C-alpha cells in the first residue's frame, strides 16, 4: 500500500484485527461493527477502549442494549481494569440500574429526555419526572453534553439496534444518523457503532453509507461445531484483508487469527450471505 | 408500421447503432471497462454505478473524472457520502496531483440542531473548489451560517459551476444520499426524476453512484435506472479464496456491450477490470 503504512492508525487492541486493517482504524472516523449475537462484538469494543486507556486516551462507552453492569462483569472477567472506561448509560430503563463496581456512571446525573423537555431543562425545569425517551436526537444531545465536559478520543455506541427498532419513521432515522455522524466527525472521535446484520433484501441503511468502514462478525454452527469469524467489508482510505478470519475467545478477550483461514465448509456457509451473482 | 419512401430510413435501434458509430466515445478511465462497452460512454448522458459497500463505486467514478483531468477537461465531483477532506486523504495517494485538479462541491449536510432556525439561502456559504485547496478538516456545523441544504440549492450550485467552469464531466456520489437525506419519502420519485432530468439537460457526461445492500434487487425499476443511459453494476461475493469484486454492464443504450460479469481488482493505483483470458489461465 502506497501511503497506508505511513498514516497514523488507531490500534483496535487486537493484533490480528490491526493486521487485517493495514494497521488499525483511521483516527477520527466512525466505523460500523455489525455482527450476530454472541459473535464477540462487545468484547471487540472492549479491546478497542482498553487500548485507548493503555495509550492514555479518554474513552467513552455508550451502552444502550445492555445494562452497564453486564458489560462491566464481562470486562472484569477478562481481567481488564475496566474502571477507567466512562460509561454513558442510555439503556431504556436507565433508572433501574445503579452504578456498580468501579465503573463511572455518567448517566446518574444525566438521564435521557425528549427534545422538547431538553429545552425545558435549559429553562431550569426539573426533569427528574420525565420518562426516558430513547431516540437518535436524544442520544445526540446526551453526547453533545458529554463532549462539552470532556474531550474524548475513542467512543463506542453499543448498539443502535434498539434505537432503530424503537425509532420513529425511516426519514427521521436517516436525518438523525446523518446528524450524529456529523457530530462525531466534527469532534474527531474514533468511533465504533455496533449494529445487527441486516436481513436479506433489506434496503441499504444510512449508517452503512456514512460509515468510513464496516467490520462484520459472524457466529455460526457447522456440523455441530461453533465458529466465529471476522471480515472487513469496506475500509475507505485503507487497504484491507479480503479473507474471512477465525475469531477465538480466550480468558483475556478475543483473538483474531489473521494468517489462518476457516474450514472450507464454514466459508461455504458464510458465502450464502454473499452469493456469487 | 412501414413507410416506404424509396430509401431506407434508420429507425429506433438501427438509428442508435448508426449514431454510436459516428459519435465519439468518452473514455471511462477504468482500464478494461471501455472494452466492455465497446469504446466508451456516449457523451451528454447519465450513467449509473450501482453496488454494495466496499465494491469500488467511488473509485470507479473518480477515475472517470481523473481521465477528464488528464485530457485537460474541467470536471466536478459532488460529495454527498464522504466529506471532501476525507476523500482527499483517502484518494490522493491513489491518484496523485491529478486528483487535486478535480473541482469538488461539499454537499454534506451539517449537524441537526433540533431547534428551529430561520431558513436562509445556503448557496452563499458553499462553492466548489479544487481538491488541492480543500481545508484538511471538517468544518464545524456551528461555523456555517445555515445548516439547511436542499436539493434545489445543490442543483442551482451545480448549474452555476458547470456553466462558469465549463465542466464536461460530473459525478454525483451518491445519489442515494441525495435521496435519503434531502428528500422526504413521498417526494423522492418526483424530485429524483427532476434532478436527473436537470443533469441530462446540462449536456455533460455524468456518473451517479447508487448505494445498494449486499442483496440488491436486480432488475430494479427505480427511476435512476430508467433515466440513465447505462447501468454499470458492481458486485462483491465470497468464495473459498476470500471476497472478490466484479463488474457487469446491466444496460447500455445505443451500443453493443459485454454481457458477462468480469472480475475487478482495486490496487494502490486504482481499480481495473481483470483480463478474462488471463483469469481463465490462472484458474486452470
Coordinates of C-alpha atoms in Angstrom, one line a residue:
Chain A
X1 CA 0.0 0.0 0.0
X2 CA 1.4 3.4 -1.0
X3 CA 0.7 5.7 1.9
X4 CA -1.4 3.5 4.2
X5 CA 1.7 2.3 6.1
X6 CA 2.8 5.9 6.8
X7 CA -0.6 7.0 8.0
X8 CA -1.3 7.2 11.7
X9 CA -3.6 4.4 12.8
X10 CA -5.7 3.8 15.9
X11 CA -4.9 0.3 17.1
X12 CA -8.0 -1.8 17.8
X13 CA -6.2 -3.5 20.7
X14 CA -6.5 -6.8 18.8
X15 CA -3.2 -7.6 17.0
X16 CA -4.8 -9.9 14.3
X17 CA -7.5 -7.3 13.5
X18 CA -5.0 -4.5 13.2
X19 CA -3.1 -6.7 10.7
X20 CA -6.3 -7.2 8.7
X21 CA -7.0 -3.5 8.6
X22 CA -3.5 -2.5 7.5
X23 CA -2.6 -1.2 10.9
X24 CA -5.9 -0.3 12.5
X25 CA -8.7 2.2 12.2
X26 CA -8.1 5.7 10.8
X27 CA -8.3 8.1 13.8
X28 CA -11.2 10.5 13.9
X29 CA -13.5 8.3 11.8
X30 CA -16.7 6.4 12.5
X31 CA -16.9 2.7 11.8
X32 CA -19.8 0.2 11.9
X33 CA -19.3 -3.2 13.6
X34 CA -22.1 -5.5 12.6
X35 CA -22.5 -9.0 13.9
X36 CA -24.5 -11.9 15.0
X37 CA -25.5 -12.4 18.7
X38 CA -22.6 -13.9 20.6
X39 CA -20.1 -13.2 17.8
X40 CA -17.9 -11.1 20.1
X41 CA -18.9 -7.5 19.2
X42 CA -18.9 -6.1 22.7
X43 CA -15.7 -7.8 23.5
X44 CA -14.1 -6.3 20.4
X45 CA -15.3 -2.9 21.5
X46 CA -13.8 -3.5 25.0
X47 CA -10.4 -4.3 23.5
X48 CA -10.7 -1.1 21.4
X49 CA -11.4 1.0 24.5
X50 CA -8.8 -0.6 26.7
X51 CA -6.2 0.0 24.0
X52 CA -7.2 3.7 24.2
X53 CA -6.7 3.7 28.0
X54 CA -3.4 2.0 27.6
X55 CA -2.4 4.9 25.4
X56 CA -3.6 7.5 27.9
X57 CA -6.7 8.5 25.9
X58 CA -10.1 9.4 27.1
X59 CA -12.7 6.7 26.2
X60 CA -16.5 6.6 26.4
X61 CA -18.7 3.6 26.2
X62 CA -22.4 4.3 25.5
X63 CA -24.4 1.3 26.4
X64 CA -27.9 1.1 25.0
X65 CA -28.9 -2.5 24.6
X66 CA -27.3 -4.0 27.7
X67 CA -27.1 -2.6 31.3
X68 CA -23.6 -1.4 32.2
X69 CA -23.3 -4.0 34.9
X70 CA -23.4 -6.8 32.4
X71 CA -20.7 -5.1 30.4
X72 CA -18.5 -4.5 33.4
X73 CA -18.9 -8.0 34.7
X74 CA -17.7 -9.5 31.4
X75 CA -14.8 -7.0 31.0
X76 CA -13.6 -7.6 34.6
X77 CA -13.9 -11.3 33.9
X78 CA -11.3 -10.9 31.1
X79 CA -9.0 -9.4 33.8
X80 CA -9.3 -5.8 32.4
X81 CA -9.1 -2.8 34.6
X82 CA -12.4 -1.5 33.1
X83 CA -12.8 1.2 35.8
X84 CA -11.2 3.7 33.6
X85 CA -13.9 3.4 30.9
X86 CA -16.5 6.1 31.3
X87 CA -19.9 4.6 30.7
X88 CA -22.8 6.6 29.4
X89 CA -25.9 4.6 30.3
X90 CA -28.6 5.1 27.7
X91 CA -30.3 1.9 28.5
X92 CA -34.1 2.3 28.0
X93 CA -34.7 1.5 31.7
X94 CA -32.0 3.8 32.7
X95 CA -33.2 4.4 36.2
X96 CA -33.5 0.8 37.1
X97 CA -29.7 0.4 37.1
X98 CA -27.4 1.9 39.7
X99 CA -23.7 2.4 39.5
X100 CA -21.9 -0.7 40.3
X101 CA -18.3 -1.8 40.8
X102 CA -15.7 0.8 39.7
X103 CA -17.5 2.0 36.6
X104 CA -18.1 5.7 36.4
X105 CA -21.7 6.3 35.7
X106 CA -22.3 9.4 33.8
X107 CA -26.0 8.7 33.4
X108 CA -26.6 9.0 37.1
X109 CA -26.8 12.7 36.6
X110 CA -27.9 12.6 33.0
X111 CA -31.0 10.7 32.2
X112 CA -32.4 10.9 28.7
X113 CA -35.3 13.1 28.0
X114 CA -37.2 14.2 24.9
X115 CA -36.3 17.1 22.7
X116 CA -39.0 19.4 24.0
X117 CA -38.1 18.6 27.6
X118 CA -34.4 19.2 26.8
X119 CA -35.3 22.8 26.1
X120 CA -37.4 22.9 29.3
X121 CA -34.4 21.7 31.2
X122 CA -32.4 24.5 29.8
X123 CA -35.0 26.8 31.3
X124 CA -34.3 25.3 34.6
X125 CA -37.2 22.9 34.9
X126 CA -36.7 19.7 36.9
X127 CA -36.6 16.8 34.5
X128 CA -36.5 14.0 37.0
X129 CA -40.0 13.0 36.4
X130 CA -39.6 12.8 32.7
X131 CA -39.9 9.3 31.4
X132 CA -36.8 8.3 29.3
X133 CA -37.3 8.6 25.6
X134 CA -34.8 6.8 23.5
X135 CA -34.1 8.3 20.1
X136 CA -31.2 9.4 18.0
X137 CA -31.8 13.1 18.7
X138 CA -31.8 12.4 22.5
X139 CA -28.6 10.3 22.1
X140 CA -27.1 13.2 20.1
X141 CA -27.9 15.7 22.8
X142 CA -26.5 13.4 25.5
X143 CA -23.3 13.1 23.6
X144 CA -23.1 16.8 22.9
X145 CA -23.4 17.5 26.6
X146 CA -20.8 14.9 27.5
X147 CA -18.4 16.2 24.9
X148 CA -18.7 19.7 26.5
X149 CA -17.5 18.3 29.8
X150 CA -14.6 16.2 28.4
X151 CA -12.7 15.7 25.2
X152 CA -12.8 12.1 24.2
X153 CA -10.6 10.2 21.8
X154 CA -12.5 6.9 21.5
X155 CA -16.2 6.1 21.6
X156 CA -18.3 3.0 21.3
X157 CA -22.1 3.1 20.8
X158 CA -23.3 -0.4 21.7
X159 CA -25.7 -0.8 20.0
X160 CA -28.1 1.2 17.7
X161 CA -30.3 -1.9 17.2
X162 CA -33.0 -0.9 19.8
X163 CA -32.8 2.7 18.7
X164 CA -33.7 1.6 15.3
X165 CA -36.5 -0.7 16.4
X166 CA -38.0 1.9 18.7
X167 CA -37.2 4.8 16.5
X168 CA -39.6 7.0 14.6
X169 CA -40.1 7.0 10.9
X170 CA -37.4 6.0 8.5
X171 CA -36.9 9.6 7.3
X172 CA -36.3 10.7 10.9
X173 CA -33.8 7.9 11.3
X174 CA -31.9 8.9 8.2
X175 CA -31.7 12.5 9.2
X176 CA -30.8 11.5 12.8
X177 CA -28.0 9.2 11.6
X178 CA -26.6 11.9 9.3
X179 CA -26.5 14.4 12.2
X180 CA -24.9 12.0 14.7
X181 CA -22.2 11.0 12.1
X182 CA -21.5 14.7 11.5
X183 CA -21.2 15.4 15.3
X184 CA -18.7 12.5 15.7
X185 CA -16.6 13.7 12.7
X186 CA -16.5 17.2 14.0
X187 CA -15.5 16.1 17.4
X188 CA -12.8 14.0 15.8
X189 CA -13.5 10.8 17.8
X190 CA -12.5 7.4 16.6
X191 CA -15.9 5.6 16.9
X192 CA -17.3 2.1 16.6
X193 CA -21.0 1.9 16.3
X194 CA -22.4 -1.6 16.9
X195 CA -25.2 -2.8 14.7
X196 CA -27.0 -6.0 13.8
X197 CA -26.6 -7.7 10.4
X198 CA -29.4 -6.6 8.1
X199 CA -31.7 -9.2 6.7
X200 CA -31.5 -10.2 3.0
X201 CA -33.1 -7.7 0.7
X202 CA -33.2 -5.0 3.3
X203 CA -32.6 -1.6 1.9
X204 CA -29.2 -0.1 2.4
X205 CA -29.1 1.7 5.8
X206 CA -27.9 5.3 6.1
X207 CA -25.4 4.3 8.8
X208 CA -23.7 1.9 6.3
X209 CA -23.5 4.6 3.7
X210 CA -22.0 7.2 6.0
X211 CA -19.6 4.8 7.9
X212 CA -16.0 5.0 6.8
X213 CA -15.7 1.3 7.2
X214 CA -17.7 -1.8 8.0
X215 CA -16.4 -4.8 10.0
X216 CA -18.5 -7.9 10.2
X217 CA -18.5 -10.6 12.8
X218 CA -20.3 -13.9 12.4
X219 CA -21.1 -16.8 14.8
X220 CA -22.3 -20.0 13.1
X221 CA -22.6 -23.6 13.8
X222 CA -21.4 -26.1 11.2
X223 CA -21.6 -29.8 11.8
X224 CA -22.3 -29.3 15.5
X225 CA -19.3 -27.0 16.0
X226 CA -19.4 -23.3 16.7
X227 CA -17.3 -21.0 14.7
X228 CA -16.7 -17.2 15.0
X229 CA -15.4 -15.2 12.0
X230 CA -14.5 -11.6 11.2
X231 CA -14.1 -9.8 7.9
X232 CA -13.6 -6.2 6.7
X233 CA -16.3 -5.2 4.3
X234 CA -15.4 -1.6 3.4
X235 CA -12.5 0.5 4.5
X236 CA -12.3 3.9 3.0
X237 CA -8.7 5.1 2.5
X238 CA -7.2 1.8 3.5
X239 CA -6.2 -1.5 2.1
X240 CA -7.7 -4.4 4.0
X241 CA -7.6 -8.2 4.1
X242 CA -10.2 -9.7 1.7
X243 CA -10.4 -13.0 3.7
X244 CA -12.7 -14.1 6.4
X245 CA -10.6 -14.9 9.5
X246 CA -11.3 -17.1 12.5
X247 CA -12.0 -15.4 15.9
X248 CA -11.1 -17.2 19.1
X249 CA -12.5 -16.5 22.6
X250 CA -9.9 -16.7 25.3
X251 CA -9.9 -15.9 29.0
X252 CA -8.5 -12.5 28.2
X253 CA -10.9 -11.5 25.5
X254 CA -10.8 -12.4 21.8
X255 CA -8.0 -13.0 19.3
X256 CA -8.2 -12.8 15.5
X257 CA -6.1 -15.3 13.7
X258 CA -5.0 -13.1 10.7
X259 CA -2.9 -15.7 9.0
X260 CA -5.4 -18.6 9.3
X261 CA -8.4 -19.4 7.3
X262 CA -11.7 -21.1 8.3
X263 CA -12.5 -24.6 7.1
X264 CA -14.0 -24.6 3.5
X265 CA -17.4 -25.8 4.8
X266 CA -17.6 -22.8 7.1
X267 CA -16.7 -20.4 4.3
X268 CA -19.3 -22.0 2.1
X269 CA -22.0 -21.4 4.7
X270 CA -20.8 -17.7 5.2
X271 CA -20.8 -17.3 1.4
X272 CA -24.6 -17.9 1.4
X273 CA -24.9 -14.3 2.6
X274 CA -22.6 -13.1 -0.3
X275 CA -23.6 -15.3 -3.2
X276 CA -21.8 -15.2 -6.5
X277 CA -24.1 -13.4 -8.9
Chain B
X1 CA -45.9 0.4 -39.4
X2 CA -43.8 0.7 -42.5
X3 CA -43.4 3.8 -44.5
X4 CA -41.9 3.5 -48.0
X5 CA -40.1 6.5 -49.1
X6 CA -38.0 4.8 -51.7
X7 CA -34.9 4.6 -49.4
X8 CA -34.2 3.1 -46.0
X9 CA -34.6 5.5 -43.1
X10 CA -32.9 4.2 -40.0
X11 CA -35.3 3.9 -37.1
X12 CA -35.1 3.1 -33.4
X13 CA -32.3 0.7 -32.6
X14 CA -30.9 1.0 -36.1
X15 CA -30.6 4.7 -35.6
X16 CA -28.8 4.3 -32.3
X17 CA -26.4 1.8 -33.9
X18 CA -25.6 4.2 -36.7
X19 CA -25.2 7.0 -34.1
X20 CA -22.9 5.0 -31.9
X21 CA -20.5 4.5 -34.8
X22 CA -20.4 8.2 -35.6
X23 CA -20.4 9.8 -32.1
X24 CA -17.0 9.9 -30.4
X25 CA -16.9 7.9 -27.2
X26 CA -15.9 9.2 -23.8
X27 CA -13.1 7.1 -22.1
X28 CA -14.1 5.9 -18.6
X29 CA -10.6 6.0 -17.2
X30 CA -11.0 2.5 -15.8
X31 CA -8.7 0.0 -17.5
X32 CA -10.7 -2.7 -19.2
X33 CA -14.1 -1.0 -18.9
X34 CA -14.1 0.8 -22.2
X35 CA -13.6 -2.6 -23.9
X36 CA -16.7 -3.9 -22.1
X37 CA -18.8 -1.0 -23.6
X38 CA -17.2 -1.2 -27.0
X39 CA -15.2 2.0 -26.8
X40 CA -16.5 4.2 -24.1
X41 CA -19.5 6.2 -22.8
X42 CA -21.8 8.2 -25.1
X43 CA -21.3 12.0 -24.5
X44 CA -24.0 14.0 -22.7
X45 CA -25.6 11.1 -20.9
X46 CA -26.1 9.9 -17.4
X47 CA -24.6 6.6 -16.3
X48 CA -25.4 4.8 -13.1
X49 CA -22.8 3.0 -11.0
X50 CA -24.6 0.7 -8.6
X51 CA -23.1 -1.7 -6.0
X52 CA -22.8 -2.7 -2.3
X53 CA -20.5 -1.0 0.2
X54 CA -16.8 -1.7 -0.5
X55 CA -17.3 -2.6 -4.1
X56 CA -15.4 0.3 -5.5
X57 CA -18.1 2.7 -6.8
X58 CA -16.4 5.9 -5.7
X59 CA -13.0 4.9 -7.1
X60 CA -14.6 4.0 -10.5
X61 CA -16.4 7.3 -10.6
X62 CA -13.3 9.3 -9.6
X63 CA -11.3 7.5 -12.3
X64 CA -13.8 8.8 -14.8
X65 CA -13.0 12.4 -13.6
X66 CA -9.3 11.8 -13.5
X67 CA -9.5 10.7 -17.1
X68 CA -11.1 14.0 -17.9
X69 CA -8.4 15.9 -16.0
X70 CA -5.7 14.0 -17.9
X71 CA -7.4 15.2 -21.1
X72 CA -7.4 18.8 -19.9
X73 CA -11.1 18.9 -19.2
X74 CA -12.7 20.6 -16.2
X75 CA -14.6 18.1 -14.0
X76 CA -16.8 18.3 -11.0
X77 CA -17.5 15.9 -8.1
X78 CA -20.5 16.4 -5.8
X79 CA -19.6 14.8 -2.5
X80 CA -22.6 13.6 -0.6
X81 CA -21.4 10.5 1.3
X82 CA -18.0 11.5 2.4
X83 CA -16.6 14.8 3.3
X84 CA -14.1 16.3 0.7
X85 CA -11.3 16.5 3.2
X86 CA -11.6 12.8 3.9
X87 CA -11.9 11.9 0.2
X88 CA -8.7 13.9 -0.3
X89 CA -6.9 12.0 2.4
X90 CA -8.2 8.6 1.0
X91 CA -7.7 9.1 -2.7
X92 CA -4.7 11.4 -3.1
X93 CA -2.3 8.5 -2.6
X94 CA -4.1 6.6 -5.4
X95 CA -4.3 9.4 -8.0
X96 CA -1.6 11.9 -7.1
X97 CA -1.8 15.5 -8.2
X98 CA -4.4 14.9 -10.9
X99 CA -6.8 14.4 -8.1
X100 CA -6.2 17.9 -6.8
X101 CA -7.5 19.4 -10.1
X102 CA -11.0 17.9 -9.6
X103 CA -13.5 20.5 -8.5
X104 CA -15.4 19.3 -5.5
X105 CA -18.7 20.6 -4.1
X106 CA -19.3 19.7 -0.5
X107 CA -22.9 18.5 -0.4
X108 CA -22.7 17.0 3.1
X109 CA -25.5 18.0 5.5
X110 CA -24.4 19.5 8.7
X111 CA -25.5 18.6 12.2
X112 CA -29.1 19.0 13.0
X113 CA -29.6 21.3 15.8
X114 CA -33.0 20.0 16.7
X115 CA -34.1 23.6 17.0
X116 CA -36.0 25.8 14.6
X117 CA -33.7 28.1 12.8
X118 CA -34.6 30.6 10.2
X119 CA -34.0 29.5 6.6
X120 CA -31.5 31.3 4.6
X121 CA -30.0 30.6 1.2
X122 CA -27.2 28.2 1.7
X123 CA -25.6 28.8 -1.7
X124 CA -23.8 31.9 -0.4
X125 CA -21.8 29.7 2.0
X126 CA -20.9 26.9 -0.4
X127 CA -18.9 26.9 -3.5
X128 CA -16.9 24.3 -5.4
X129 CA -13.1 24.3 -5.0
X130 CA -10.2 22.2 -6.3
X131 CA -9.4 19.2 -4.1
X132 CA -5.9 20.7 -3.8
X133 CA -7.5 23.6 -1.9
X134 CA -9.8 21.6 0.4
X135 CA -9.3 22.6 4.0
X136 CA -8.0 19.4 5.8
X137 CA -10.7 19.4 8.5
X138 CA -14.4 19.0 8.5
X139 CA -15.9 22.5 9.2
X140 CA -17.9 22.9 12.4
X141 CA -21.7 23.0 11.8
X142 CA -21.9 26.0 14.1
X143 CA -19.5 27.9 11.9
X144 CA -21.8 27.7 9.0
X145 CA -24.4 30.3 8.5
X146 CA -27.2 27.8 8.0
X147 CA -27.4 24.1 8.1
X148 CA -30.2 23.8 5.7
X149 CA -29.0 22.3 2.4
X150 CA -31.7 21.4 -0.1
X151 CA -31.8 19.6 -3.4
X152 CA -32.7 22.8 -5.3
X153 CA -29.8 24.6 -3.7
X154 CA -27.4 21.8 -4.8
X155 CA -29.0 21.8 -8.2
X156 CA -28.5 25.6 -8.5
X157 CA -24.9 25.4 -7.4
X158 CA -24.1 22.6 -9.9
X159 CA -25.7 24.6 -12.7
X160 CA -23.6 27.7 -11.9
X161 CA -20.4 25.7 -11.6
X162 CA -21.0 23.8 -14.8
X163 CA -21.6 27.0 -16.7
X164 CA -18.9 29.1 -15.1
X165 CA -16.1 26.5 -15.2
X166 CA -17.0 24.8 -18.5
X167 CA -17.4 21.4 -16.8
X168 CA -17.6 18.4 -19.1
X169 CA -17.8 15.5 -16.6
X170 CA -19.8 15.4 -13.4
X171 CA -20.0 12.7 -10.7
X172 CA -22.8 12.6 -8.0
X173 CA -21.5 10.4 -5.1
X174 CA -24.0 9.2 -4.1
X175 CA -27.4 9.9 -5.5
X176 CA -28.7 7.5 -2.7
X177 CA -27.6 10.1 -0.1
X178 CA -29.2 12.9 -2.0
X179 CA -32.4 10.9 -2.0
X180 CA -32.1 9.7 1.6
X181 CA -31.0 12.9 3.4
X182 CA -32.6 15.6 1.3
X183 CA -35.9 14.3 0.0
X184 CA -38.8 13.1 2.1
X185 CA -40.2 9.7 1.2
X186 CA -43.2 10.9 -0.8
X187 CA -41.3 13.4 -3.0
X188 CA -38.4 11.0 -3.8
X189 CA -39.6 9.8 -7.2
X190 CA -40.6 13.2 -8.5
X191 CA -37.5 15.0 -7.0
X192 CA -35.1 12.4 -8.3
X193 CA -36.7 12.5 -11.7
X194 CA -36.4 16.2 -12.0
X195 CA -32.8 16.1 -10.6
X196 CA -31.8 13.6 -13.2
X197 CA -33.6 15.5 -16.0
X198 CA -31.7 18.6 -14.8
X199 CA -28.4 16.7 -15.0
X200 CA -29.1 15.4 -18.6
X201 CA -30.1 18.9 -19.7
X202 CA -26.7 20.2 -18.6
X203 CA -25.1 18.3 -21.6
X204 CA -22.3 17.0 -19.5
X205 CA -21.4 13.3 -19.3
X206 CA -22.2 12.2 -15.8
X207 CA -21.9 9.2 -13.5
X208 CA -24.1 8.9 -10.5
X209 CA -23.4 6.3 -7.8
X210 CA -26.1 4.2 -6.1
X211 CA -25.5 2.6 -2.7
X212 CA -27.0 -0.9 -2.6
X213 CA -27.3 -3.6 0.0
X214 CA -25.4 -6.8 -0.2
X215 CA -28.6 -8.4 -1.7
X216 CA -29.7 -5.8 -4.3
X217 CA -32.9 -6.3 -6.1
X218 CA -31.5 -6.8 -9.5
X219 CA -33.6 -5.6 -12.4
X220 CA -34.8 -2.6 -10.4
X221 CA -37.4 -0.4 -11.8
X222 CA -36.2 2.6 -9.8
X223 CA -36.2 5.9 -11.6
X224 CA -32.4 6.3 -11.6
X225 CA -32.1 3.1 -13.7
X226 CA -34.8 4.1 -16.1
X227 CA -33.4 7.6 -16.6
X228 CA -29.8 6.7 -17.2
X229 CA -28.4 5.7 -20.5
X230 CA -26.3 2.9 -19.0
X231 CA -26.1 1.0 -15.7
X232 CA -22.8 -0.3 -14.6
X233 CA -23.2 -2.8 -11.7
X234 CA -20.5 -3.8 -9.2
X235 CA -20.7 -7.0 -7.1
X236 CA -18.9 -8.3 -4.1
X237 CA -19.2 -12.0 -3.2
X238 CA -17.4 -14.6 -1.1
X239 CA -15.7 -17.6 -2.5
X240 CA -13.2 -20.0 -1.0
X241 CA -10.3 -17.8 -1.6
X242 CA -11.9 -14.8 0.0
X243 CA -14.0 -11.8 -1.0
X244 CA -13.8 -10.8 -4.7
X245 CA -15.5 -8.0 -6.7
X246 CA -16.9 -8.0 -10.1
X247 CA -18.5 -5.7 -12.7
X248 CA -21.2 -6.0 -15.3
X249 CA -23.0 -3.8 -17.8
X250 CA -26.7 -4.1 -17.0
X251 CA -27.9 -1.7 -19.6
X252 CA -26.1 0.4 -22.2
X253 CA -28.5 2.1 -24.6
X254 CA -27.1 2.9 -28.0
X255 CA -24.3 0.4 -28.2
X256 CA -23.4 -3.2 -28.0
X257 CA -21.7 -4.3 -24.8
X258 CA -20.1 -7.2 -22.9
X259 CA -22.8 -9.4 -21.2
X260 CA -20.5 -11.1 -18.7
X261 CA -19.6 -10.4 -15.1
X262 CA -15.9 -9.7 -15.1
X263 CA -13.6 -9.7 -12.0
X264 CA -12.2 -6.4 -10.9
X265 CA -9.3 -5.5 -8.7
X266 CA -8.6 -2.5 -6.5
X267 CA -4.8 -1.8 -6.3
X268 CA -3.0 1.1 -4.7
X269 CA -3.1 2.8 -8.1
X270 CA -6.7 2.3 -8.8
X271 CA -9.4 -0.1 -10.0
X272 CA -9.1 -2.2 -13.1
X273 CA -11.2 -4.8 -14.9
X274 CA -9.2 -8.0 -15.0
X275 CA -8.4 -9.6 -18.3
X276 CA -10.7 -12.6 -18.8
X277 CA -8.2 -14.8 -20.7
X278 CA -5.5 -14.3 -18.0
X279 CA -8.0 -15.1 -15.3
X280 CA -9.1 -18.3 -17.1
X281 CA -5.4 -19.4 -17.4
X282 CA -4.9 -18.8 -13.7
X283 CA -8.0 -20.8 -12.9
X284 CA -6.6 -23.9 -14.5

